[in-house]
XYZ file of C-alpha atoms in Angstrom:
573
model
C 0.000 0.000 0.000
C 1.406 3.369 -1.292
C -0.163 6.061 1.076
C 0.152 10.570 1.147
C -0.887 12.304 4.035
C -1.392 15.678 3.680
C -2.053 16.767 7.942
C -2.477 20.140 9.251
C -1.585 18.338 12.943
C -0.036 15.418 12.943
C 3.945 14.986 13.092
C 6.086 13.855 10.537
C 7.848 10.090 10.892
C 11.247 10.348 12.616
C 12.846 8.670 9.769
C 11.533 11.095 6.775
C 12.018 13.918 9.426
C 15.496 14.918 8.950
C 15.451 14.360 5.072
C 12.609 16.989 4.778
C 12.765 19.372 8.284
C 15.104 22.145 6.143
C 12.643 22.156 3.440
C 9.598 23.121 5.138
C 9.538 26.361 5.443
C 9.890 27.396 1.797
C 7.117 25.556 0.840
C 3.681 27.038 -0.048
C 1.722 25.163 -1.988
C 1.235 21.472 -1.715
C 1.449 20.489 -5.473
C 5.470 21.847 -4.340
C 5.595 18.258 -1.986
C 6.004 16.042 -4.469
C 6.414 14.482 -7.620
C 5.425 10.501 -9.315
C 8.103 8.990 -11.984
C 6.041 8.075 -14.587
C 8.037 5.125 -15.540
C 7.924 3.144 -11.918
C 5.115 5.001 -10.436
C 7.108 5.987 -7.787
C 6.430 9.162 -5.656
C 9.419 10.746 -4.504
C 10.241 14.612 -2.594
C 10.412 17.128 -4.646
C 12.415 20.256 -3.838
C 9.684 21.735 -1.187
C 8.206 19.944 1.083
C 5.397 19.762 3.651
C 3.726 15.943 4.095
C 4.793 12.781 5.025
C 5.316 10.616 2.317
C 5.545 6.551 2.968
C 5.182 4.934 -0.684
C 6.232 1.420 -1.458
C 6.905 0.610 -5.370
C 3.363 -0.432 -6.756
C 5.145 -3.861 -7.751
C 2.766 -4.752 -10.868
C 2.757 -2.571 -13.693
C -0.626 -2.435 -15.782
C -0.344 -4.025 -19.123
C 0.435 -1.583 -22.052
C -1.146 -1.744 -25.459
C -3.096 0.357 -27.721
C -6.919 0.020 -29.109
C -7.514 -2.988 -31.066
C -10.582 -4.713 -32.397
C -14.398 -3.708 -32.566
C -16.106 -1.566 -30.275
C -18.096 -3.456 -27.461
C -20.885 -0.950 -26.151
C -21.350 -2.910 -22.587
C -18.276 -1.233 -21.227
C -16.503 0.194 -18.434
C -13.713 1.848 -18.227
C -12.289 1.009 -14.812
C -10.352 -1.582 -15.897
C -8.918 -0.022 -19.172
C -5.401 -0.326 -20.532
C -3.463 2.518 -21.920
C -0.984 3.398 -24.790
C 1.726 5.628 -24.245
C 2.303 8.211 -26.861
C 5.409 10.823 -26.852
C 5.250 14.020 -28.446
C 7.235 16.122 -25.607
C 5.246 14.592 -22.919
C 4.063 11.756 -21.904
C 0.021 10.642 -23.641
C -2.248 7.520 -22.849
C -5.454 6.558 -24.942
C -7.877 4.338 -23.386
C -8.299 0.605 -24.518
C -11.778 -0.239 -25.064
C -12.070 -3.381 -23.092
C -15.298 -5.709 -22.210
C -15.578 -3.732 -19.087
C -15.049 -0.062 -20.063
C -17.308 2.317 -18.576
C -18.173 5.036 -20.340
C -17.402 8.837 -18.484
C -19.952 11.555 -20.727
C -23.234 10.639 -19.035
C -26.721 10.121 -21.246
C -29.897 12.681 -20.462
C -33.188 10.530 -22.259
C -36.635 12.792 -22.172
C -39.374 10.136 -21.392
C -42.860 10.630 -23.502
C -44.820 8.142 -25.104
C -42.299 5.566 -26.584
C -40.429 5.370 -23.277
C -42.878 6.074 -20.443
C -43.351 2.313 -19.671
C -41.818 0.023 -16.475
C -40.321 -1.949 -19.615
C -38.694 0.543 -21.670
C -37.571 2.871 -18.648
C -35.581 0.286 -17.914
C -34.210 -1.059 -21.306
C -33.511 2.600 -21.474
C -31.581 2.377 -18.490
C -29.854 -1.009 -19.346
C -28.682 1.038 -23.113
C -27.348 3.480 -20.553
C -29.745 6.472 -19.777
C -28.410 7.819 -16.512
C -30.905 10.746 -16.313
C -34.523 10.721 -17.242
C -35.864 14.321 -18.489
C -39.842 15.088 -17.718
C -40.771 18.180 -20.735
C -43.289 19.819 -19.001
C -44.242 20.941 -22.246
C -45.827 18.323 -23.110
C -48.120 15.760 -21.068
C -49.634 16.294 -17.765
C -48.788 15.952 -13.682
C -50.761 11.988 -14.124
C -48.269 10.719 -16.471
C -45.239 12.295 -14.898
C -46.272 10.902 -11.801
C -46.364 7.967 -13.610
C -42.175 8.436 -14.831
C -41.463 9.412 -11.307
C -42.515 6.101 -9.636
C -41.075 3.869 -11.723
C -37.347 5.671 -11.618
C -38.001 5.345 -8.419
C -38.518 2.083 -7.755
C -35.368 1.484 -10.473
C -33.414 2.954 -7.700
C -34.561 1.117 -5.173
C -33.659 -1.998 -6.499
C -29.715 -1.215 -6.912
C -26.705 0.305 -4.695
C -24.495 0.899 -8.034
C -27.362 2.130 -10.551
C -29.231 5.377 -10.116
C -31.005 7.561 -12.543
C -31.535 11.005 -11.935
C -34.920 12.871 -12.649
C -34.797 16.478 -14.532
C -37.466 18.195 -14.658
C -37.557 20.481 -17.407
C -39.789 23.452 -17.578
C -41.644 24.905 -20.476
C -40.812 28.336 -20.087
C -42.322 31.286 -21.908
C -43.070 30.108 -25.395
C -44.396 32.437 -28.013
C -46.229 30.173 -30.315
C -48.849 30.119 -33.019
C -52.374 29.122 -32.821
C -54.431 25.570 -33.892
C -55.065 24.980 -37.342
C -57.564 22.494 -38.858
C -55.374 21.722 -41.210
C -51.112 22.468 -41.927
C -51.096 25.638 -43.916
C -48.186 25.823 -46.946
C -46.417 28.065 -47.103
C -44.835 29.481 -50.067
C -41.548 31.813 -50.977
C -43.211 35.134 -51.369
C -46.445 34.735 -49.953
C -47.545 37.386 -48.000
C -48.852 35.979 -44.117
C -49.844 37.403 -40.762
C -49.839 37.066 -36.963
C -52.536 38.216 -35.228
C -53.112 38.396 -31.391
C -56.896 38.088 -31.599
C -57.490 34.440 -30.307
C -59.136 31.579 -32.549
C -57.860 33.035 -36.139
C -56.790 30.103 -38.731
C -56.970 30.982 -42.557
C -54.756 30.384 -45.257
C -53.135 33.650 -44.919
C -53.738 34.459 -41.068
C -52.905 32.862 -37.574
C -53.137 33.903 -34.191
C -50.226 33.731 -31.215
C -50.353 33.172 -28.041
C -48.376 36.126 -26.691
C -50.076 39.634 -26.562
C -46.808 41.661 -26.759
C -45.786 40.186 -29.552
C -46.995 43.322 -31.387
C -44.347 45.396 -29.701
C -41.677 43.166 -29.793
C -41.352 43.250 -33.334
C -40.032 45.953 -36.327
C -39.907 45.961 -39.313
C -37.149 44.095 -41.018
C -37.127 41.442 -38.024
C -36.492 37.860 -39.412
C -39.403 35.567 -37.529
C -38.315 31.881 -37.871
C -40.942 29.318 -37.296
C -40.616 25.631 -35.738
C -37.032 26.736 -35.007
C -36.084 27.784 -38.375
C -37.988 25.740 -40.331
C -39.424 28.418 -42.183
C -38.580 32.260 -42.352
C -40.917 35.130 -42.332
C -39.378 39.041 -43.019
C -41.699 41.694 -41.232
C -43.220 44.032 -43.534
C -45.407 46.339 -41.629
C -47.685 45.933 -38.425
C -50.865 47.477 -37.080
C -52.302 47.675 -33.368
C -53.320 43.328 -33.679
C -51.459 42.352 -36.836
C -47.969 41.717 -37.937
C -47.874 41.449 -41.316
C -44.978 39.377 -43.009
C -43.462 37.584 -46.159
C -42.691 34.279 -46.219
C -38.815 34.057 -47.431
C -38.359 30.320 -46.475
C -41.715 28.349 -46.796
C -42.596 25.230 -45.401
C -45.906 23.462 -43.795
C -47.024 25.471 -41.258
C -48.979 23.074 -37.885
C -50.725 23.868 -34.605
C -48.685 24.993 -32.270
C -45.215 26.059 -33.758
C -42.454 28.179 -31.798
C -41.327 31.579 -32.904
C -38.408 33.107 -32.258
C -36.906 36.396 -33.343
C -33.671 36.842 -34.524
C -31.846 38.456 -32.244
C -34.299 39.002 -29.555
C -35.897 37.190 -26.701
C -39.888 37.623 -25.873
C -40.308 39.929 -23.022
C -42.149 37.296 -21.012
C -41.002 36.260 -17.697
C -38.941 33.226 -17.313
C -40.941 30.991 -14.853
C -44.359 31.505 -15.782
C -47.410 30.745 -13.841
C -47.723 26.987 -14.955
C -43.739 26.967 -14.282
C -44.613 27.808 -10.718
C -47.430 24.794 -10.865
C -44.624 22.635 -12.153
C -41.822 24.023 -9.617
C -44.091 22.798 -6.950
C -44.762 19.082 -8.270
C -40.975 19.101 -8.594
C -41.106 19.733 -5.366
C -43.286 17.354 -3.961
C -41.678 14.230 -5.507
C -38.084 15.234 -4.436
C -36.994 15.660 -8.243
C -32.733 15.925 -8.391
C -32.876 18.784 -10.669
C -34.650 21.669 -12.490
C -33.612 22.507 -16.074
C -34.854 26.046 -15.999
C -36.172 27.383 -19.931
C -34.860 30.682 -21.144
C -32.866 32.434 -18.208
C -32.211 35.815 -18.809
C -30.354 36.637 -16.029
C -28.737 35.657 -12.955
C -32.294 36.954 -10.781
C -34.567 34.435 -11.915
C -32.034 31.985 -10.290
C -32.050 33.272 -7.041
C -35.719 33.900 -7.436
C -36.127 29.826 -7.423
C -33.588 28.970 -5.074
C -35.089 31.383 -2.353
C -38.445 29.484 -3.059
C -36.383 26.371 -2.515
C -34.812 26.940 0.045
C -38.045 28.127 1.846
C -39.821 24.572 1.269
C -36.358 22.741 2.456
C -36.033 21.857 -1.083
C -32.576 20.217 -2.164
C -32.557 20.677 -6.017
C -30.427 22.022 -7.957
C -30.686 24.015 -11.040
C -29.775 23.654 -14.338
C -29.994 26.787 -16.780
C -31.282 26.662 -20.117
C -28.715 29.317 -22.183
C -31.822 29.237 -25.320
C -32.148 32.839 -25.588
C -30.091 35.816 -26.909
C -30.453 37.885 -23.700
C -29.293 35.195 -22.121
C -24.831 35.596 -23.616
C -24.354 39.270 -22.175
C -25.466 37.895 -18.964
C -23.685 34.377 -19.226
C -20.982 34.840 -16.423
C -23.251 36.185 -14.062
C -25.594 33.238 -14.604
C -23.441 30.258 -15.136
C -22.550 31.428 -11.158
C -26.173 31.704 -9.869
C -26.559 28.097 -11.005
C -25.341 24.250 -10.256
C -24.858 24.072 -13.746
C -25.916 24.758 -17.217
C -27.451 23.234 -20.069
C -26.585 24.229 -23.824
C -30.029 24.155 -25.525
C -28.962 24.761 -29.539
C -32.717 24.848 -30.979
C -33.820 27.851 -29.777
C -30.166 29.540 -29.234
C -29.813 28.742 -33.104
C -33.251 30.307 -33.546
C -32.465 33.699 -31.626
C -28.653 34.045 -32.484
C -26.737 33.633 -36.521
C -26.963 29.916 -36.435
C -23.068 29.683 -37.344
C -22.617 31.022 -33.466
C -23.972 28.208 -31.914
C -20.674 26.244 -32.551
C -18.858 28.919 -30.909
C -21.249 29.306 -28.360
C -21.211 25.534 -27.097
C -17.441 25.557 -26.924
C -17.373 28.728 -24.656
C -20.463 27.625 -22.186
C -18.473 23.978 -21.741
C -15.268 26.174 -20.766
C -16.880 28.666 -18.381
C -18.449 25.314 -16.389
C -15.608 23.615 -16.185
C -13.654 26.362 -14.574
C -16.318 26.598 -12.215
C -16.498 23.160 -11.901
C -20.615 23.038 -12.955
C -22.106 20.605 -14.875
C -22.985 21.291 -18.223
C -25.502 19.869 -20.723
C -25.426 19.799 -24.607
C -29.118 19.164 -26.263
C -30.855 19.423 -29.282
C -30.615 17.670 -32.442
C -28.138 14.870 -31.295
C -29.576 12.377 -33.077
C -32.994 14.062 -34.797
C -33.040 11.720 -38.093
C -33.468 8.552 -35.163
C -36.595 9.793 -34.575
C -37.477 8.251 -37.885
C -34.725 6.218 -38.816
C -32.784 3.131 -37.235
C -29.314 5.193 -37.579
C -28.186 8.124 -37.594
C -26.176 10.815 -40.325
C -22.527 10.726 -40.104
C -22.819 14.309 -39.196
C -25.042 13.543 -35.852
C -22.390 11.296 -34.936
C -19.479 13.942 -35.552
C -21.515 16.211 -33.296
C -22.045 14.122 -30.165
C -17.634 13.494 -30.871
C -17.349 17.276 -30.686
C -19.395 17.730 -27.834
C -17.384 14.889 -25.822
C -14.026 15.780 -27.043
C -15.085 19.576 -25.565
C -15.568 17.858 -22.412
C -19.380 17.994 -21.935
C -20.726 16.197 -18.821
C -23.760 14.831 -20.528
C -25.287 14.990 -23.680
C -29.196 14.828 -23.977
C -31.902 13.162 -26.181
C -35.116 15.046 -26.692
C -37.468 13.514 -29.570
C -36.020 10.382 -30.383
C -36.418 8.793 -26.898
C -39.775 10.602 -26.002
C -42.100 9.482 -29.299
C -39.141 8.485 -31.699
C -39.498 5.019 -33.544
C -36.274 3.557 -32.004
C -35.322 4.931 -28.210
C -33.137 2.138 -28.056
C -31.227 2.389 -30.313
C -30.712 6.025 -30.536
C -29.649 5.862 -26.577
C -27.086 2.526 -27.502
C -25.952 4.950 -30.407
C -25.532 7.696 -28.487
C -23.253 5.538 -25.963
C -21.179 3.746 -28.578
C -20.286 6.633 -30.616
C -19.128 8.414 -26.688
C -17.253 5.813 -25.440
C -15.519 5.416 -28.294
C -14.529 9.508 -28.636
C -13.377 9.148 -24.787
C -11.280 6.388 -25.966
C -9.187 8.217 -28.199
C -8.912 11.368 -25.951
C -5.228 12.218 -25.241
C -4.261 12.392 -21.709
C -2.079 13.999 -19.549
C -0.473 10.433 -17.742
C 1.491 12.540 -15.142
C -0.366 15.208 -13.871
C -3.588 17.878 -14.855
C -2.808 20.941 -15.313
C -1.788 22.845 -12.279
C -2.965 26.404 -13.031
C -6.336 25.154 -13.074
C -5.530 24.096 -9.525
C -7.450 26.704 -7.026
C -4.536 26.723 -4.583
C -6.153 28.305 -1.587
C -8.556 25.487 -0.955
C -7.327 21.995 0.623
C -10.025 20.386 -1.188
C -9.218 21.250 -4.625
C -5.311 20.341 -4.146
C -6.621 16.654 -2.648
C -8.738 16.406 -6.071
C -5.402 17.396 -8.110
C -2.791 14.854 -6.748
C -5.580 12.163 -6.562
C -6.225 12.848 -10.126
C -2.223 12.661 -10.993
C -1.681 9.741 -8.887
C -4.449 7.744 -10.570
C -3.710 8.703 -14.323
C 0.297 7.936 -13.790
C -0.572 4.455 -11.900
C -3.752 3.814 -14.094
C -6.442 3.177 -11.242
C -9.882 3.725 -10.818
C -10.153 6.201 -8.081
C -12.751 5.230 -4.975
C -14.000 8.483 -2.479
C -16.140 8.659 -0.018
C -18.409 11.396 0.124
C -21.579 12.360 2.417
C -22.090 16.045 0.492
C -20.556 15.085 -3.413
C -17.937 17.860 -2.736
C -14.770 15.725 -3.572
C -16.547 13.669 -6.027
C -17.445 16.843 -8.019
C -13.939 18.356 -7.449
C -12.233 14.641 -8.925
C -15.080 15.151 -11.958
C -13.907 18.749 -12.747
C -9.668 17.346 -12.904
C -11.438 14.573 -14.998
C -9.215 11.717 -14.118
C -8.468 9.112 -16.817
C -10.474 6.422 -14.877
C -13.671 6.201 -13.000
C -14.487 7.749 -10.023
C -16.190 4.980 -7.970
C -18.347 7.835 -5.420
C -19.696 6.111 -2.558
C -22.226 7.970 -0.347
C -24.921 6.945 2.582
C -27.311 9.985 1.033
C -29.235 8.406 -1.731
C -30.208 12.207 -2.656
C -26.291 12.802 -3.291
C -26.098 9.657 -4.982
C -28.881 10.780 -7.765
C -26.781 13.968 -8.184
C -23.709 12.917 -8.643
C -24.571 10.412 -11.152
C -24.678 13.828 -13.757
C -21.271 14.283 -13.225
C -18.633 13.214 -15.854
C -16.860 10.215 -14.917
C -18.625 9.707 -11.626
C -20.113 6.327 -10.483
C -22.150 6.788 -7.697
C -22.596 4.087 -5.391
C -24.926 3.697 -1.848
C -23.215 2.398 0.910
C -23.392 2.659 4.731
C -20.599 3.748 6.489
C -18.881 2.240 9.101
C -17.135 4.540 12.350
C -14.029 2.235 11.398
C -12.423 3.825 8.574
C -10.599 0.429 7.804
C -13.841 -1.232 7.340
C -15.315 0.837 5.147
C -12.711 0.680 3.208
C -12.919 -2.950 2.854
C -16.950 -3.190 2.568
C -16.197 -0.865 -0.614
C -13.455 -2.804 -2.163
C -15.658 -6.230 -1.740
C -18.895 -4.418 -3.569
C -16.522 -3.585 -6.290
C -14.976 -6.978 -6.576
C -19.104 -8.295 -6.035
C -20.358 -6.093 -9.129
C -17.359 -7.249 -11.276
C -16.091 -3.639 -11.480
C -12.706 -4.349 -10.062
C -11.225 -7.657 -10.364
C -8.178 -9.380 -8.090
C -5.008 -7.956 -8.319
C -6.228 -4.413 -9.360
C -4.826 -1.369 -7.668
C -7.153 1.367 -6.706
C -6.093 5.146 -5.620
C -8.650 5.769 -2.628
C -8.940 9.230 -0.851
C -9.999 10.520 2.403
C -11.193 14.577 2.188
C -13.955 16.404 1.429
C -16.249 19.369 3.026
C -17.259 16.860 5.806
C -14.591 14.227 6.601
C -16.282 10.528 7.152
C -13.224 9.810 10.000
C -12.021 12.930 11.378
C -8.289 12.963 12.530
C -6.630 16.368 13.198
C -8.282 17.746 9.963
C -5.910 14.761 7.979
C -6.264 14.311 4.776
C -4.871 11.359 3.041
C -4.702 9.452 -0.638
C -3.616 5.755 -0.762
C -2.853 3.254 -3.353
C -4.125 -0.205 -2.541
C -4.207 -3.449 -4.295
C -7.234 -5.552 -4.070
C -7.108 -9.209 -2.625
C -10.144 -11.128 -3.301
């Protein structure tokens, strides 16, 4: 057993006393203690120090080879092997192996293909690790109905879990019923009215009174996000007159946007509020929150929760243009964000989006939030059995920019095959994090926030376990050092165990996290040893494995002087 104490209190050994008492004082920063060789996996002192170090050589050295063969989508990563690369430093890529476990986490919206006990959990078999209620569509019955049987999923298992999002509608400007689609032609002239009921071949109401004065002239007003395009011509005091530039068949119920502006509707609506509330009632793990503005509507719904002893977190929908001057501001009022591309493609130049994406995924991960991407994954699954080559590029992008989880909408909630969209989805993932460079000796240490213990436990854990190649195992009764390993995103999986089963559902958003129910014991050392046999029980470690396993966090299970420690252990079936 290799083990690194970092200990505000407790004395250093007398033998590794008098080969580091001289250096103490210079040193500031931990990440200044010491160093791992790469090659042996030995940790040794560097030139500053401040812990005691005991390490023992880790005697077995993981087997080395690069990908080979097909891709096998019932994987898990924890047991991975690794090819070194060398271009100045020192690169491993994941071997896809019959028990790799795949890291970017799967959001599925349930609706009427998936809203059965059978195909919730198929779904969750394919790999679904969150199930998304659109409270835009369906009522508070058949929710009720998804609730109770993720539920009783849960119940059955200590190392599966899905999460429940529930996803408000938001304030939607859309068009009226109509008997019949209306076609739309390139140069037609068409209206909106705001008189309720209208539906002729050249007129339709909307839903949305100030939709009058949230228009001029020239606006673009795209239809079923962008489906069709409408240039504003003129307007009186009830009708906004327009000409169809991109036609198309125009149904009950479409959503406009306007280029380049948001509706001036508030963001949680009354029905919101309705929906808030039945969130509330059936202890949902998070609210995806439609077209945040600004950083008050946040605090607006965390005050409410708070004052009904609420813990949920919430997610913001970044949908709307008003949204990106206000992004910083936010992204901070959050737990994390998710990147919905229909509408922000339908308010902003579409050729933004891109852009967009990239910068919303960097501003999380510096604040170590998780973040979302959705819409359009996989749309053409909704009809088809497999997807376009450029739906699969996209969910690669989105991975390789180091999403936390990427989302299905309409092709798991009345698509023809929710299976295999979600098994798509999953393949075409674990085979991007696969071929993902990384860093073998260390992350990054400016990213490092070196004024909090925490955050310099989660760096050396996360250095430790890519240079040895282990799966990492924390314990954890708030998430905190489970989020913090997520955020250094550690080659391996991050096996989370908890005795909250709300932290449990929460963490299971996180990249790379495996969340896992366990009580704990007052006795450190059993614990650790009930852990290591569930692993070995669930066939997620095997015999002979090592495992890097660390002791921190906001609440300390076993408190010792404030100590803080990492060890490397081999398991012994």
């Amino acid at each position: 057993m290799a083990t690194f104490y970092l200990s505000t209190g407790v004395p250093l050994l007398k033998s590794d006393s008098t080969r580091v008492a001289d250096r103490l004082a210079s040193c500031r920063n931990v990440s200044d203690a010491f160093g791992i060789e790469a090659k042996s996996g030995r940790m040794y002192v560097q030139s500053k120090q401040i812990a005691l170090i005991r390490c023992s050589r880790i005697a077995e050295q993981r087997e080395v080879a690069s990908y080979k063969g097909s891709l096998d989508t019932d994987q898990d990563i924890s047991n991975s092997t690794f090819d070194h690369q060398s271009n100045g430093f020192p690169l491993s890529r994941m071997k896809l192996t019959t028990n790799s476990r795949r890291k970017t986490k799967i959001v599925c919206t349930i609706g009427p293909s998936t809203s059965s006990r059978e195909m919730i959990w198929k779904l969750a078999e394919m790999g679904m690790n969150v199930a998304r209620l659109n409270m835009s569509h369906g009522d508070h019955s058949s929710h009720q109905k998804t609730i109770d049987l993720v539920k009783e999923y849960n119940a059955q298992f200590k190392d599966k879990v899905i999460a429940i999002m529930l996803d408000t509608k938001g304030p939607e400007v859309r068009s009226g019923d109509v008997p019949k689609p209306i076609s739309l032609k390139d140069g037609q002239e068409f209206n909106f009215t705001i008189k309720r009921g209208v539906s002729t071949e050249d007129t339709v109401s909307v839903n949305y009174d100030d939709f009058i004065s949230d228009v001029e002239v020239g606006d673009s007003v795209l239809v079923d996000g962008g489906m069709m395009l409408l240039t504003v011509k003129s307007k009186t005091n009830d009708l906004v007159k327009c000409v169809v530039t991109d036609g198309g068949e125009l149904k009950s119920r479409r959503h406009l946007n306007v280029r380049g502006k948001s509706a001036t509707l508030p963001s949680i609506t009354d029905k919101d509020w309705e929906d808030i509330k039945f969130g509330v009632d059936n202890q949902v793990d998070f609210y995806a929150v439609s077209f945040v503005k600004d950083a008050r509507v946040v605090h607006e719904l965390k005050d409410y929760l708070k004052s009904c002893n609420a813990d949920i977190h919430v997610i913001v929908k970044i949908e709307s243009a008003d949204s990106i001057p206000n992004l910083h501001s936010i992204l901070s009022a959050s737990d994390g964000a998710m990147v919905a591309r229909g509408d922000l493609g339908a308010e902003l130049p579409i050729e933004e989006v891109p852009l967009l994406q990239e910068t919303i995924i960097k501003r999380c991960q510096s604040m170590q939030k998780p973040v979302i991407v959705a819409t359009n994954m996989l749309e053409s699954m909704i009809d088809h059995p497999t997807p376009t080559r450029a739906e699969v590029s996209d969910i690669s992008i989105a991975v390789r920019e180091g999403a936390d989880a990427i989302m299905l909408s309409g092709e798991t909630a009345h698509g023809k095959y929710p299976l295999k969209a979600v098994n798509g989805m999953h393949t075409v993932a674990l085979r991007m994090e696969s071929s993902l460079p990384v860093n073998s000796t260390t992350p990054n240490p400016l990213s490092v926030h070196k004024r909090h213990m925490g955050d310099m436990l989660a760096f050396h854990t996360t250095t430790m376990a890519n240079t040895l190649k282990t799966p990492i195992i924390v314990f954890t009764r708030t998430g905190s050092m489970a989020i913090l390993l997520s955020h250094y995103r550690p080659c391996s999986t991050i096996f989370a165990f908890t005795d909250d089963d709300r932290i449990k559902q929460r963490l299971v958003l996180y990249h790379g996290v495996m969340p896992i129910y366990m009580q704990f014991s007052s006795d450190a050392e059993e614990t650790f040893s009930r852990a290591l046999e569930l692993l070995l029980d669930k066939g997620h470690v095997v015999d002979g494995d090592h495992v890097t396993l660390v002791q921190s966090g906001a609440q300390p299970i076993w408190r010792k002087e404030s100590i803080h420690h990492i060890q490397v252990r081999r398991i012994l079936g």
